[in-house]
Coordinates of C-alpha atoms in Angstrom, one line a residue:
Chain A
M136 CA -0.1 0.0 0.0
N137 CA 1.4 3.4 -0.9
T138 CA 2.0 6.0 1.7
F139 CA -0.8 8.3 0.6
S140 CA -3.4 5.7 1.1
V141 CA -1.9 4.8 4.4
L142 CA -2.1 8.5 5.5
A143 CA -5.7 8.9 4.1
K144 CA -6.8 5.8 5.7
K145 CA -5.4 7.3 9.1
E146 CA -7.4 10.5 8.6
L147 CA -10.6 8.5 8.0
S148 CA -10.2 6.5 11.2
Q149 CA -9.4 9.6 13.1
T150 CA -12.8 11.1 12.0
I151 CA -14.4 8.1 13.2
R152 CA -12.7 7.8 16.5
E153 CA -13.1 11.4 17.3
F154 CA -16.9 11.1 16.4
K155 CA -16.4 13.8 13.8
I156 CA -18.2 11.6 11.4
I157 CA -21.4 11.9 13.6
W158 CA -21.4 15.5 14.8
L159 CA -20.2 17.3 11.7
P160 CA -23.0 15.9 9.3
L161 CA -25.6 16.6 12.2
V162 CA -24.4 20.2 12.4
F163 CA -24.7 20.7 8.7
M164 CA -28.1 19.0 8.7
L165 CA -29.3 21.4 11.2
I166 CA -27.8 24.5 9.3
G167 CA -29.4 23.2 6.1
A168 CA -32.8 23.0 7.7
T169 CA -32.7 26.4 9.5
Q170 CA -33.1 28.8 6.4
P171 CA -36.1 26.9 4.7
I172 CA -38.0 26.6 8.1
M173 CA -37.2 30.2 9.2
M174 CA -38.4 31.7 5.7
Y175 CA -41.6 29.5 6.0
Y176 CA -42.6 30.7 9.4
L177 CA -41.2 34.3 8.9
P178 CA -44.6 35.7 7.5
S179 CA -46.6 34.2 10.5
I180 CA -43.9 35.4 13.0
L181 CA -44.1 38.9 11.4
K182 CA -47.8 39.0 11.6
M183 CA -47.8 38.2 15.1
L184 CA -45.3 40.7 15.9
G185 CA -46.6 43.2 13.5
G186 CA -49.6 44.3 15.6
L187 CA -52.3 46.5 14.2
D188 CA -50.7 49.5 12.9
G189 CA -47.2 48.1 11.8
I190 CA -45.7 47.4 8.5
T191 CA -47.9 45.9 6.1
I192 CA -46.4 42.8 4.3
D193 CA -46.9 42.4 0.7
P194 CA -48.0 38.7 0.5
S195 CA -46.3 38.5 -3.1
M196 CA -43.0 39.3 -1.4
T197 CA -43.0 36.0 0.4
Q198 CA -43.9 33.9 -2.5
V199 CA -40.3 32.5 -3.0
S200 CA -39.3 29.3 -4.8
G201 CA -37.4 26.3 -3.4
A202 CA -34.4 27.4 -5.4
E203 CA -34.3 30.8 -3.9
V204 CA -34.7 29.3 -0.5
M205 CA -31.7 27.1 -1.2
A206 CA -29.8 30.2 -2.5
S207 CA -30.3 32.0 0.7
T208 CA -29.4 29.0 2.7
I209 CA -25.9 29.1 1.0
D210 CA -25.8 32.8 1.3
A211 CA -26.9 33.2 5.0
Q212 CA -26.1 30.0 6.6
F213 CA -23.2 27.9 4.6
N214 CA -21.2 31.0 4.1
Q215 CA -21.5 32.3 7.5
L216 CA -21.9 29.8 10.3
G217 CA -21.0 27.1 8.0
T218 CA -17.6 28.6 7.3
I219 CA -17.0 29.1 10.9
I220 CA -17.6 25.4 11.5
L221 CA -15.4 24.2 8.7
V222 CA -12.4 26.4 10.0
V223 CA -13.0 25.1 13.5
A224 CA -13.0 21.5 12.2
L225 CA -10.0 22.0 10.1
M226 CA -7.7 24.2 12.3
G227 CA -5.8 21.5 14.1
V228 CA -5.4 19.4 10.9
I229 CA -1.7 20.0 10.7
Q230 CA -1.2 22.1 13.8
S231 CA -1.9 19.2 16.3
E232 CA 0.5 16.9 14.3
K233 CA 3.2 19.5 14.6
A234 CA 2.4 19.9 18.4
N235 CA 2.6 16.4 19.2
G236 CA 5.6 15.7 17.1
M237 CA 4.0 13.2 14.7
L238 CA 4.6 15.5 11.8
S239 CA 8.4 15.1 12.0
F240 CA 8.1 11.5 13.1
I241 CA 6.2 10.7 9.8
L242 CA 8.6 12.5 7.7
T243 CA 11.5 10.5 9.1
R244 CA 9.7 7.6 7.2
P245 CA 9.9 7.2 3.5
V246 CA 6.9 9.4 3.0
S247 CA 7.0 12.3 0.4
T248 CA 6.0 15.8 1.4
L249 CA 3.6 15.6 -1.4
S250 CA 1.7 12.6 -0.4
F251 CA 1.5 14.0 3.1
V252 CA 0.0 17.3 2.0
W253 CA -2.5 15.5 -0.5
S254 CA -3.4 12.9 1.9
K255 CA -4.6 15.7 4.3
V256 CA -6.2 18.0 1.7
V257 CA -7.9 15.2 -0.1
S258 CA -9.2 13.2 2.8
Q259 CA -10.6 16.4 4.6
F260 CA -12.1 17.6 1.4
V261 CA -13.8 14.4 0.9
F262 CA -15.2 14.2 4.4
L263 CA -16.2 17.7 4.5
A264 CA -17.9 17.6 1.1
L265 CA -19.9 14.6 2.3
C266 CA -21.0 16.8 5.3
L267 CA -22.0 19.7 3.3
S268 CA -23.9 17.3 0.9
V269 CA -26.1 16.3 3.9
G270 CA -26.6 20.0 4.5
F271 CA -27.5 20.6 0.8
L272 CA -29.9 17.6 0.8
T273 CA -31.5 18.7 4.1
S274 CA -32.1 22.1 2.7
Y275 CA -33.4 20.7 -0.6
G276 CA -35.7 18.5 1.3
Y277 CA -37.1 21.2 3.4
A278 CA -37.4 23.7 0.2
A279 CA -39.3 20.9 -1.6
L280 CA -41.7 20.3 1.3
L281 CA -42.3 23.8 2.3
F282 CA -41.8 25.7 -0.9
S283 CA -41.2 24.2 -4.4
T284 CA -38.9 21.5 -5.7
V285 CA -35.6 22.4 -7.2
P286 CA -34.5 20.6 -10.4
W287 CA -31.9 17.9 -9.7
G288 CA -29.5 19.3 -12.3
E289 CA -29.5 22.8 -10.7
L290 CA -29.1 21.2 -7.1
L291 CA -26.1 19.1 -8.4
L292 CA -24.3 21.9 -10.3
S293 CA -24.6 24.2 -7.5
M294 CA -23.2 21.7 -5.1
L295 CA -20.4 21.2 -7.5
S296 CA -19.6 24.7 -7.7
Y297 CA -19.8 25.1 -4.1
F298 CA -17.4 22.3 -3.7
V299 CA -14.8 24.2 -5.6
W300 CA -14.9 26.8 -2.9
L301 CA -14.8 24.3 -0.2
L302 CA -11.6 22.7 -1.7
F303 CA -10.1 26.3 -1.4
V304 CA -11.4 26.6 2.3
V305 CA -9.6 23.2 3.0
S306 CA -6.4 24.2 1.3
F307 CA -6.4 27.6 2.7
V308 CA -7.0 26.4 6.4
V309 CA -4.3 23.5 5.9
M310 CA -1.8 26.2 4.8
V311 CA -2.5 28.5 7.8
S312 CA -2.4 25.5 10.3
T313 CA 1.0 24.6 8.8
I314 CA 2.3 28.1 9.2
F315 CA 1.0 28.9 12.5
N316 CA 1.2 27.2 15.8
G317 CA -1.6 28.4 17.9
Q318 CA -5.2 27.0 17.4
G319 CA -6.6 30.6 18.3
I320 CA -4.7 32.4 15.6
I321 CA -5.2 29.9 13.0
A322 CA -9.0 30.0 13.6
L323 CA -8.9 33.8 13.5
I324 CA -7.0 34.2 10.2
G325 CA -9.0 31.3 8.7
I326 CA -12.4 33.0 9.6
A327 CA -11.4 36.4 8.8
F328 CA -9.9 35.8 5.5
L329 CA -12.5 33.5 4.3
F330 CA -15.3 36.2 5.4
F331 CA -13.4 38.9 3.7
C332 CA -13.2 36.8 0.5
T333 CA -17.0 36.1 0.6
V334 CA -17.9 39.9 1.4
T335 CA -15.6 41.4 -1.1
A336 CA -16.8 39.0 -3.8
G337 CA -20.3 40.1 -3.2
L338 CA -19.5 43.7 -3.1
H339 CA -18.1 44.5 -6.4
P340 CA -17.9 42.5 -9.8
I341 CA -14.2 43.4 -10.2
L342 CA -13.3 42.1 -6.7
A343 CA -15.5 39.1 -7.4
M344 CA -13.2 38.3 -10.5
F345 CA -10.2 37.7 -8.3
S346 CA -11.8 36.4 -5.2
P347 CA -11.6 32.6 -4.5
A348 CA -15.2 33.0 -3.4
G349 CA -16.3 33.6 -6.9
M350 CA -17.5 29.8 -7.2
S351 CA -19.7 30.0 -4.0
L352 CA -21.4 33.1 -5.6
Q353 CA -21.9 31.2 -8.8
S354 CA -23.6 28.5 -6.8
V355 CA -25.9 31.2 -5.4
Y356 CA -26.4 32.8 -8.8
L357 CA -27.3 29.4 -10.3
L358 CA -30.1 28.8 -7.8
S359 CA -31.6 32.2 -7.7
T360 CA -31.6 32.7 -11.6
G361 CA -31.5 29.3 -13.0
T362 CA -28.2 29.7 -14.9
F363 CA -24.5 30.3 -14.2
D364 CA -23.1 33.7 -14.5
P365 CA -21.2 33.6 -17.8
K366 CA -17.9 34.4 -16.1
I367 CA -17.9 31.0 -14.6
G368 CA -14.9 29.7 -16.6
W369 CA -12.9 32.7 -15.3
N370 CA -14.1 32.1 -11.8
L371 CA -13.1 28.5 -11.9
L372 CA -9.6 29.4 -13.2
V373 CA -9.1 31.8 -10.5
S374 CA -10.2 29.5 -7.8
V375 CA -8.0 26.7 -9.1
L376 CA -5.0 29.1 -9.0
W377 CA -5.7 30.1 -5.3
I378 CA -5.9 26.4 -4.5
G379 CA -2.7 25.7 -6.2
V380 CA -1.0 28.6 -4.4
T381 CA -2.1 27.5 -1.0
I382 CA -1.2 23.9 -1.6
G383 CA 2.2 25.1 -2.9
V384 CA 3.0 27.2 0.1
T385 CA 2.0 24.2 2.3
Y386 CA 4.3 22.0 0.5
F387 CA 7.1 24.4 0.4
W388 CA 6.8 25.1 4.2
I389 CA 6.9 21.4 5.0
A390 CA 9.6 20.3 2.5
K391 CA 11.9 23.3 3.7
K392 CA 11.1 22.2 7.5
K393 CA 10.1 25.7 8.4
F394 CA 7.4 24.1 10.7
Q395 CA 10.1 23.3 13.2
K396 CA 10.3 25.8 15.9
Chain B
M1283 CA 25.7 1.0 6.7
R1284 CA 28.4 3.7 6.8
L1285 CA 27.3 7.0 7.9
E1286 CA 29.3 10.1 7.1
I1287 CA 28.6 13.4 8.6
S1288 CA 30.4 16.3 7.1
D1289 CA 30.7 19.8 8.2
I1290 CA 27.2 20.2 9.7
T1291 CA 26.4 23.6 11.0
K1292 CA 23.0 24.8 12.3
T1293 CA 22.2 28.1 13.7
F1294 CA 19.1 28.9 15.6
K1295 CA 18.5 32.7 15.5
T1296 CA 21.8 33.7 16.9
K1297 CA 22.7 30.6 18.7
K1298 CA 25.1 28.1 17.0
A1299 CA 23.6 24.9 18.0
V1300 CA 25.9 22.6 15.9
N1301 CA 29.3 23.8 14.5
Q1302 CA 31.2 22.3 11.7
F1303 CA 30.7 18.7 13.0
S1304 CA 32.0 16.0 11.1
M1305 CA 32.5 12.1 11.7
T1306 CA 32.1 8.9 10.2
I1307 CA 30.5 5.7 11.5
E1308 CA 31.5 2.5 9.9
K1309 CA 29.1 -0.4 9.4
G1310 CA 28.3 -2.3 12.4
E1311 CA 29.7 0.3 14.8
C1312 CA 28.1 1.4 18.0
V1313 CA 28.8 5.1 19.0
G1314 CA 27.5 7.0 22.0
L1315 CA 27.1 10.8 21.5
I1316 CA 27.8 12.3 24.8
G1317 CA 27.4 15.8 26.2
P1318 CA 25.8 18.0 28.7
N1319 CA 22.4 19.4 28.3
G1320 CA 22.1 21.9 25.6
A1321 CA 25.3 20.8 23.8
G1322 CA 23.6 20.2 20.5
K1323 CA 23.1 16.5 20.7
S1324 CA 19.4 16.4 19.8
T1325 CA 19.9 19.1 17.1
L1326 CA 22.6 16.9 15.5
I1327 CA 20.4 13.7 15.7
Q1328 CA 17.4 15.6 14.2
I1329 CA 19.6 16.8 11.4
I1330 CA 20.8 13.2 10.9
A1331 CA 17.2 12.0 10.9
D1332 CA 16.3 14.7 8.3
I1333 CA 13.7 16.4 10.6
L1334 CA 15.9 19.6 10.8
E1335 CA 17.6 21.1 7.8
A1336 CA 21.2 22.0 8.3
D1337 CA 22.5 25.4 7.2
Q1338 CA 25.6 23.9 5.8
G1339 CA 27.1 20.4 5.4
E1340 CA 25.7 17.0 4.4
I1341 CA 24.9 13.6 5.7
R1342 CA 25.4 10.4 3.6
L1343 CA 24.5 7.0 4.3
D1344 CA 26.4 4.5 2.2
G1345 CA 27.4 7.4 0.1
K1346 CA 23.7 8.5 -0.7
P1347 CA 21.9 11.6 0.8
I1348 CA 20.1 10.6 3.8
A1349 CA 16.6 11.9 2.5
T1350 CA 16.7 9.1 0.0
M1351 CA 17.6 6.3 2.5
K1352 CA 14.8 6.7 5.1
R1353 CA 13.7 3.0 4.6
E1354 CA 17.1 2.0 6.3
I1355 CA 16.6 4.5 9.3
G1356 CA 15.0 3.5 12.7
Y1357 CA 14.6 6.8 14.6
L1358 CA 13.6 7.2 18.1
P1359 CA 12.9 10.8 19.3
Q1360 CA 13.7 12.1 22.7
Y1361 CA 10.0 12.4 23.7
P1362 CA 8.3 9.9 21.4
N1363 CA 4.6 10.9 21.0
F1364 CA 2.0 9.1 19.2
Y1365 CA -1.8 9.6 18.2
Q1366 CA -3.7 9.2 21.6
W1367 CA -6.7 7.5 20.0
M1368 CA -4.6 4.6 18.4
T1369 CA -3.7 1.4 20.2
A1370 CA -0.1 0.2 20.5
A1371 CA -0.6 -2.3 17.7
E1372 CA -2.4 0.2 15.3
T1373 CA 0.5 2.8 16.0
L1374 CA 3.0 0.1 15.0
F1375 CA 0.8 -1.1 12.1
F1376 CA 0.6 2.7 10.8
M1377 CA 4.3 3.4 11.2
G1378 CA 5.2 0.0 9.6
E1379 CA 3.0 0.7 6.6
L1380 CA 4.7 4.0 6.1
S1381 CA 8.0 2.3 6.0
G1382 CA 6.6 -0.1 3.2
L1383 CA 6.0 -3.3 5.2
T1384 CA 3.3 -5.5 4.0
K1385 CA 0.2 -6.4 6.2
H1386 CA 1.3 -10.0 6.3
E1387 CA 4.8 -9.0 7.6
L1388 CA 3.3 -6.6 10.2
K1389 CA 0.9 -9.2 11.4
R1390 CA 3.8 -11.6 12.0
D1391 CA 6.2 -9.2 13.5
I1392 CA 4.2 -6.9 15.7
P1393 CA 3.5 -9.3 18.6
D1394 CA 7.2 -10.3 18.4
I1395 CA 8.6 -6.9 18.7
L1396 CA 6.0 -5.8 21.4
T1397 CA 7.3 -8.8 23.5
R1398 CA 10.8 -7.6 22.9
V1399 CA 10.3 -4.2 24.2
G1400 CA 8.3 -5.6 27.1
L1401 CA 4.8 -4.5 26.0
A1402 CA 3.3 -7.9 25.6
G1403 CA -0.4 -7.8 26.6
E1404 CA -0.7 -4.1 25.8
E1405 CA -1.4 -4.6 22.1
D1406 CA -5.0 -3.1 22.4
S1407 CA -4.4 -0.4 24.9
K1408 CA -4.9 3.1 23.7
V1409 CA -1.5 4.9 23.6
G1410 CA -3.2 7.8 25.5
T1411 CA -3.2 5.6 28.6
F1412 CA 0.4 4.8 28.5
S1413 CA 3.1 6.2 30.8
G1414 CA 6.2 8.0 29.8
G1415 CA 8.3 4.7 30.0
M1416 CA 5.7 2.8 27.9
K1417 CA 5.6 5.4 25.2
Q1418 CA 9.5 5.1 25.2
R1419 CA 9.3 1.3 24.7
L1420 CA 6.6 1.8 21.9
G1421 CA 9.0 4.3 20.3
I1422 CA 11.9 1.7 20.4
A1423 CA 9.4 -0.8 19.0
Q1424 CA 8.6 1.3 16.0
A1425 CA 12.3 2.3 15.5
L1426 CA 13.1 -1.4 15.2
L1427 CA 10.1 -2.9 13.6
H1428 CA 11.1 -2.3 10.0
K1429 CA 14.6 -3.8 10.5
P1430 CA 16.6 -0.8 9.6
S1431 CA 20.2 -1.1 9.2
F1432 CA 20.9 2.2 10.8
V1433 CA 19.3 3.0 14.3
L1434 CA 19.4 6.6 15.6
M1435 CA 18.3 7.1 19.2
D1436 CA 17.9 10.5 21.0
E1437 CA 18.2 9.7 24.8
P1438 CA 16.8 6.2 24.6
V1439 CA 17.1 5.4 28.4
S1440 CA 17.1 8.7 30.1
A1441 CA 13.3 8.7 30.7
L1442 CA 13.3 5.1 32.1
D1443 CA 13.3 3.7 35.4
P1444 CA 16.3 1.3 36.6
I1445 CA 14.2 -1.9 35.3
G1446 CA 13.4 -0.3 32.0
R1447 CA 16.8 1.1 31.5
R1448 CA 18.3 -2.4 32.0
E1449 CA 15.8 -4.0 29.4
V1450 CA 16.5 -1.3 26.9
L1451 CA 20.4 -1.6 27.1
N1452 CA 20.1 -5.2 26.7
L1453 CA 17.9 -4.6 23.7
I1454 CA 20.4 -2.1 22.2
Q1455 CA 23.2 -4.7 23.0
A1456 CA 21.2 -7.4 21.0
I1457 CA 20.5 -5.1 17.9
K1458 CA 24.1 -3.7 17.7
E1459 CA 25.2 -7.2 16.6
E1460 CA 23.6 -6.7 13.2
T1461 CA 22.9 -2.8 13.1
T1462 CA 24.8 0.5 13.1
V1463 CA 23.8 2.3 16.1
L1464 CA 24.2 6.0 17.2
F1465 CA 22.6 7.2 20.3
S1466 CA 22.9 10.2 22.5
T1467 CA 23.0 10.4 26.3
H1468 CA 24.2 12.5 29.1
I1469 CA 24.7 9.5 31.3
L1470 CA 27.9 8.2 30.8
N1471 CA 27.6 4.9 32.5
D1472 CA 25.0 4.0 29.7
A1473 CA 27.4 4.8 26.8
E1474 CA 30.1 3.1 28.7
E1475 CA 28.2 -0.1 28.8
I1476 CA 27.2 -0.7 25.2
C1477 CA 29.6 1.3 23.0
E1478 CA 33.1 1.0 22.1
R1479 CA 33.3 4.5 20.8
F1480 CA 32.2 7.9 22.3
V1481 CA 31.9 11.1 20.6
V1482 CA 31.8 14.1 23.1
I1483 CA 30.0 17.3 22.1
K1484 CA 30.2 20.3 23.8
S1485 CA 28.6 23.8 22.5
G1486 CA 27.9 22.2 19.2
E1487 CA 31.5 21.2 18.7
K1488 CA 33.1 17.9 18.6
I1489 CA 35.8 17.9 21.4
E1490 CA 36.7 14.2 21.7
D1491 CA 36.3 11.0 19.5
T1492 CA 37.7 8.1 21.2
T1493 CA 37.2 4.7 22.6
K1494 CA 36.8 3.6 26.1
N1495 CA 40.3 2.6 26.6
G1496 CA 41.7 5.4 24.7
L1497 CA 39.9 7.7 27.0
L1498 CA 41.0 6.0 30.1
N1499 CA 44.7 5.7 29.0
R1500 CA 45.0 9.2 27.6
N1501 CA 44.1 10.8 30.9
R1502 CA 45.6 8.2 33.2
D1503 CA 47.1 9.9 36.1
V1504 CA 49.0 7.2 37.9
A1505 CA 49.4 7.2 41.5
I1506 CA 49.2 4.6 44.4
Q1507 CA 45.8 4.2 46.2
M1508 CA 46.4 3.0 49.7
M1509 CA 43.8 2.3 52.4
I1510 CA 44.8 1.4 55.9
G1511 CA 43.2 0.4 59.2
T1512 CA 42.4 3.2 61.7
G1513 CA 44.7 4.4 64.3
N1514 CA 47.8 4.6 62.0
N1515 CA 47.4 8.3 61.1
S1516 CA 51.0 9.1 61.8
W1517 CA 51.9 6.9 59.0
W1518 CA 50.8 9.5 56.3
E1519 CA 53.1 11.9 58.0
H1520 CA 55.8 9.5 57.6
V1521 CA 55.1 8.9 53.9
K1522 CA 55.3 12.6 53.2
Q1523 CA 58.8 12.6 54.4
L1524 CA 59.9 9.9 52.2
P1525 CA 62.5 11.0 49.5
Y1526 CA 60.7 9.4 46.5
V1527 CA 57.2 10.6 47.4
Q1528 CA 56.0 14.0 45.4
K1529 CA 52.6 14.4 46.9
V1530 CA 50.1 12.7 49.3
N1531 CA 46.5 13.4 49.3
V1532 CA 44.9 12.1 52.4
F1533 CA 41.3 11.3 52.8
G1534 CA 40.8 9.8 56.3
N1535 CA 42.4 6.3 56.3
K1536 CA 42.7 6.5 52.5
A1537 CA 45.4 8.3 50.5
Q1538 CA 46.5 9.0 46.9
I1539 CA 50.4 8.8 46.9
Y1540 CA 52.3 10.3 44.0
V1541 CA 55.8 9.0 43.7
N1542 CA 58.8 9.6 41.2
N1543 CA 58.9 6.4 39.5
I1544 CA 55.8 4.2 39.9
E1545 CA 57.5 1.0 38.9
L1546 CA 60.4 1.2 41.5
D1547 CA 58.9 3.1 44.2
K1548 CA 55.7 1.2 44.6
N1549 CA 57.7 -1.8 46.2
K1550 CA 59.8 0.5 48.3
L1551 CA 56.7 2.1 49.7
L1552 CA 55.1 -1.4 50.4
G1553 CA 58.2 -2.6 52.2
E1554 CA 58.3 0.7 54.2
A1555 CA 54.6 0.1 55.2
L1556 CA 55.3 -3.7 56.2
Q1557 CA 58.4 -2.6 58.3
H1558 CA 56.2 -0.3 60.2
H1559 CA 53.7 -2.9 60.8
I1560 CA 50.9 -0.9 59.1
D1561 CA 47.5 -2.6 58.7
I1562 CA 47.0 -2.4 55.1
R1563 CA 43.6 -2.8 53.8
N1564 CA 44.2 -1.9 50.2
F1565 CA 47.0 -1.2 48.1
E1566 CA 46.4 -0.4 44.4
V1567 CA 48.3 1.1 41.5
G1568 CA 46.0 2.9 39.0
G1569 CA 44.2 5.7 37.5
T1570 CA 42.8 8.3 39.7
E1571 CA 39.9 9.1 37.6
T1572 CA 36.7 7.3 36.5
I1573 CA 35.2 7.7 33.2
E1574 CA 32.8 10.0 34.8
E1575 CA 35.5 12.3 36.1
I1576 CA 37.2 12.4 32.7
F1577 CA 33.9 13.3 31.2
L1578 CA 33.6 16.1 33.7
D1579 CA 37.1 17.4 33.0
L1580 CA 36.4 17.3 29.2
V1581 CA 33.0 19.2 29.2
V1582 CA 33.6 21.5 32.1
G1583 CA 37.4 22.0 32.1
V1584 CA 37.9 22.7 28.4

């Protein structure tokens, strides 16, 4: 068995032993369900709180489609609470191996730096993509139940494009986790930078062009309008470049043994 | 496996941890790297294990760069640490697979190696519940599991109790038959017991590279060690007056007596003692210093 699969297998058994495989999908299920349920009950909540001479709600405003509900799930839940949870789940991925000395230990074995970095990024990405899929499907289910069904193709494509952003999230946090030694600072940098990417990408089209969050925006765009924005090719290219750079930095940092104190 | 260390220098910020260190270890040799705390032993060992990058110099194993020879190295860090959630057997399985052993070989060898390091019966215990000494044993097991031809150990026995220390020393004794061994220690007796060759390191520099006998002979300071029964203390005063005696250091009923010519004068002194009916308990010609003292002289005195 080659070292990549040995290391990836170890990552998988770790998620099982640490019960990540149970709580993380549950959390995303919860996040996925929140938005459709909230949107469904929002009119009645507003009606109750609105009183007699409050604001009048135009009933047509609340006639949203299932796809729009899913778009706002991504926008208001996955991109916010979801990102925080992803960073927290990922922050120790290399940091803890540095702290307990296993990283140096593993590298005294005939293990290439590349297979070490890849095993981390790939196994975490696959696992988190599964967790997010659970969230997407929950949101899809509630949207279909309470609003209208979303076409399967749209769901699938929006998930795929969101996963490109997820891959960036994973490779970015892995990089930060390699460079810094404190969990607090890793979480802070991870969350701050990823929020910065999402917010700036939504602010201005030029900024969106260079933001790694372009693909998560595309996912929202697809669900709200039914098609991808024509700039998707460019967004994909930029995202791949960002992923390449972060993995490259991680590789360099470990290969040059800069992780040693 | 022949290990060549040439001109290794490593600087941390402004502190030179290892300074132009060179040595060669021949196949089958067992070498003890000795030095006080902070001498640069661990840094040097980590550079040899390819965990740290040297600023300068290179390490070659059988003429090839060490980075390409990792399959042949067994490495034990000073504080071995493993995944808390793995059991002892799983840890060895994981490390063994990384070294390219097959499942079949691992299934066959793991119970055996656990027995050899004294962890039989702990296969399925979580590493998180292990004491420091047990982790050390597991560390030794993983270093030997893939039958490396070069074993590198950083303070293998310093953390162990006397029983564990004895077991590990016996284990090293057994593997050094077929393996090149380099280990660091600040406890000289350990090195003295299993190694033929010592390399003394101080402030990152090699200050001595010698064998046990070489070390003892080179610093041999020959004197007569004499011990007498109590009540004869005037005897020392008498000895001091003898023409061939240079110096007498008295410690109660024991003394070190330095004479002009050890070969001739020792018998004269003995004859003198017999004439005076001295109650001789011990009369010995030999070095005044133990290896421990020589070591102290080397690292403190220089």
